[in-house]
């Protein structure tokens, strides 16, 4: 459990419903901002013939990692709020 708290420190400690909703909104906003930044980076570098394809691949991998982090963070947040994990 300590390992999860190191990687997902924001997912633990929601005491009431308002704190739960705020933390979920923060996760969603972080995912949207990351998606916008990655899309803009893809647009700016996508026109470069070979390097653009490599950067596009790297950006898609980073986007996938961000999505997985947000989903796991929200799931851990809900599990901690409903006292399934301690």
PDB file of C-alpha atoms in Angstrom:
ATOM      1  CA  UNK A   1       0.000   0.000   0.000  1.00  0.00           C
ATOM      2  CA  UNK A   2       2.898   2.359   0.700  1.00  0.00           C
ATOM      3  CA  UNK A   3       4.074   1.903  -2.872  1.00  0.00           C
ATOM      4  CA  UNK A   4       0.660   2.984  -4.189  1.00  0.00           C
ATOM      5  CA  UNK A   5       0.693   6.020  -1.915  1.00  0.00           C
ATOM      6  CA  UNK A   6       4.071   7.024  -3.348  1.00  0.00           C
ATOM      7  CA  UNK A   7       2.882   6.851  -6.961  1.00  0.00           C
ATOM      8  CA  UNK A   8      -0.669   8.125  -6.353  1.00  0.00           C
ATOM      9  CA  UNK A   9      -0.479  10.502  -3.372  1.00  0.00           C
ATOM     10  CA  UNK A  10      -3.531  12.481  -4.497  1.00  0.00           C
ATOM     11  CA  UNK A  11      -5.779   9.405  -4.526  1.00  0.00           C
ATOM     12  CA  UNK A  12      -5.852   8.952  -0.781  1.00  0.00           C
ATOM     13  CA  UNK A  13      -7.483  11.000   1.938  1.00  0.00           C
ATOM     14  CA  UNK A  14     -10.862  12.101   0.562  1.00  0.00           C
ATOM     15  CA  UNK A  15     -12.916  12.534   3.733  1.00  0.00           C
ATOM     16  CA  UNK A  16     -16.246  13.730   2.349  1.00  0.00           C
ATOM     17  CA  UNK A  17     -18.176  13.799  -0.897  1.00  0.00           C
ATOM     18  CA  UNK A  18     -17.035  17.302  -1.832  1.00  0.00           C
ATOM     19  CA  UNK A  19     -13.379  16.320  -1.539  1.00  0.00           C
ATOM     20  CA  UNK A  20     -14.068  13.214  -3.635  1.00  0.00           C
ATOM     21  CA  UNK A  21     -15.713  15.230  -6.400  1.00  0.00           C
ATOM     22  CA  UNK A  22     -12.949  17.856  -6.383  1.00  0.00           C
ATOM     23  CA  UNK A  23     -10.253  15.192  -6.664  1.00  0.00           C
ATOM     24  CA  UNK A  24     -12.062  13.459  -9.534  1.00  0.00           C
ATOM     25  CA  UNK A  25     -12.451  16.794 -11.343  1.00  0.00           C
ATOM     26  CA  UNK A  26      -8.723  17.495 -10.875  1.00  0.00           C
ATOM     27  CA  UNK A  27      -7.868  14.122 -12.411  1.00  0.00           C
ATOM     28  CA  UNK A  28     -10.191  14.749 -15.366  1.00  0.00           C
ATOM     29  CA  UNK A  29      -8.836  18.262 -15.943  1.00  0.00           C
ATOM     30  CA  UNK A  30      -5.258  16.951 -15.792  1.00  0.00           C
ATOM     31  CA  UNK A  31      -6.113  14.335 -18.425  1.00  0.00           C
ATOM     32  CA  UNK A  32      -7.746  16.918 -20.698  1.00  0.00           C
ATOM     33  CA  UNK A  33      -4.834  19.349 -20.372  1.00  0.00           C
ATOM     34  CA  UNK A  34      -2.329  16.579 -21.104  1.00  0.00           C
ATOM     35  CA  UNK A  35      -4.338  15.528 -24.164  1.00  0.00           C
ATOM     36  CA  UNK A  36      -4.427  19.096 -25.472  1.00  0.00           C
ATOM     37  CA  UNK A  37      -0.687  19.596 -24.926  1.00  0.00           C
ATOM     38  CA  UNK A  38       0.150  16.290 -26.605  1.00  0.00           C
ATOM     39  CA  UNK A  39      -2.152  17.093 -29.530  1.00  0.00           C
ATOM     40  CA  UNK A  40      -0.521  20.486 -30.021  1.00  0.00           C
ATOM     41  CA  UNK A  41       2.926  18.928 -29.868  1.00  0.00           C
ATOM     42  CA  UNK A  42       1.808  16.380 -32.452  1.00  0.00           C
ATOM     43  CA  UNK A  43       0.492  19.112 -34.726  1.00  0.00           C
ATOM     44  CA  UNK A  44       3.697  21.124 -34.456  1.00  0.00           C
ATOM     45  CA  UNK A  45       6.017  18.206 -35.149  1.00  0.00           C
ATOM     46  CA  UNK A  46       3.827  16.073 -37.376  1.00  0.00           C
ATOM     47  CA  UNK A  47       4.905  17.714 -40.616  1.00  0.00           C
ATOM     48  CA  UNK A  48       8.551  16.616 -40.223  1.00  0.00           C
ATOM     49  CA  UNK A  49       8.941  13.501 -42.436  1.00  0.00           C
ATOM     50  CA  UNK A  50      10.764  10.887 -40.340  1.00  0.00           C
ATOM     51  CA  UNK A  51      11.180  12.676 -37.037  1.00  0.00           C
ATOM     52  CA  UNK A  52       7.487  13.546 -36.972  1.00  0.00           C
ATOM     53  CA  UNK A  53       6.527   9.877 -37.087  1.00  0.00           C
ATOM     54  CA  UNK A  54       8.905   9.026 -34.270  1.00  0.00           C
ATOM     55  CA  UNK A  55       7.730  11.931 -32.149  1.00  0.00           C
ATOM     56  CA  UNK A  56       4.122  10.991 -32.902  1.00  0.00           C
ATOM     57  CA  UNK A  57       4.773   7.479 -31.651  1.00  0.00           C
ATOM     58  CA  UNK A  58       6.425   8.790 -28.493  1.00  0.00           C
ATOM     59  CA  UNK A  59       3.563  11.229 -27.890  1.00  0.00           C
ATOM     60  CA  UNK A  60       0.998   8.457 -28.254  1.00  0.00           C
ATOM     61  CA  UNK A  61       2.910   6.361 -25.714  1.00  0.00           C
ATOM     62  CA  UNK A  62       3.003   9.301 -23.292  1.00  0.00           C
ATOM     63  CA  UNK A  63      -0.727   9.864 -23.845  1.00  0.00           C
ATOM     64  CA  UNK A  64      -1.444   6.230 -23.101  1.00  0.00           C
ATOM     65  CA  UNK A  65       0.604   6.420 -19.888  1.00  0.00           C
ATOM     66  CA  UNK A  66      -1.261   9.552 -18.772  1.00  0.00           C
ATOM     67  CA  UNK A  67      -4.632   7.906 -19.446  1.00  0.00           C
ATOM     68  CA  UNK A  68      -3.694   4.800 -17.471  1.00  0.00           C
ATOM     69  CA  UNK A  69      -2.390   6.939 -14.586  1.00  0.00           C
ATOM     70  CA  UNK A  70      -5.622   8.940 -14.439  1.00  0.00           C
ATOM     71  CA  UNK A  71      -7.841   5.843 -14.578  1.00  0.00           C
ATOM     72  CA  UNK A  72      -5.862   4.036 -11.876  1.00  0.00           C
ATOM     73  CA  UNK A  73      -5.819   7.207  -9.770  1.00  0.00           C
ATOM     74  CA  UNK A  74      -9.589   7.609  -9.945  1.00  0.00           C
ATOM     75  CA  UNK A  75     -10.164   3.914  -9.190  1.00  0.00           C
ATOM     76  CA  UNK A  76      -7.855   4.105  -6.165  1.00  0.00           C
ATOM     77  CA  UNK A  77      -9.596   7.289  -5.059  1.00  0.00           C
ATOM     78  CA  UNK A  78     -12.979   5.595  -5.160  1.00  0.00           C
ATOM     79  CA  UNK A  79     -11.694   2.452  -3.446  1.00  0.00           C
ATOM     80  CA  UNK A  80     -10.147   4.522  -0.666  1.00  0.00           C
ATOM     81  CA  UNK A  81     -13.275   6.655  -0.259  1.00  0.00           C
ATOM     82  CA  UNK A  82     -15.524   3.601   0.098  1.00  0.00           C
ATOM     83  CA  UNK A  83     -12.990   2.014   2.495  1.00  0.00           C
ATOM     84  CA  UNK A  84     -12.294  -0.997   0.292  1.00  0.00           C
ATOM     85  CA  UNK A  85      -8.544  -0.455   0.677  1.00  0.00           C
ATOM     86  CA  UNK A  86      -6.754   1.011   3.672  1.00  0.00           C
TER      87      UNK A  86
END
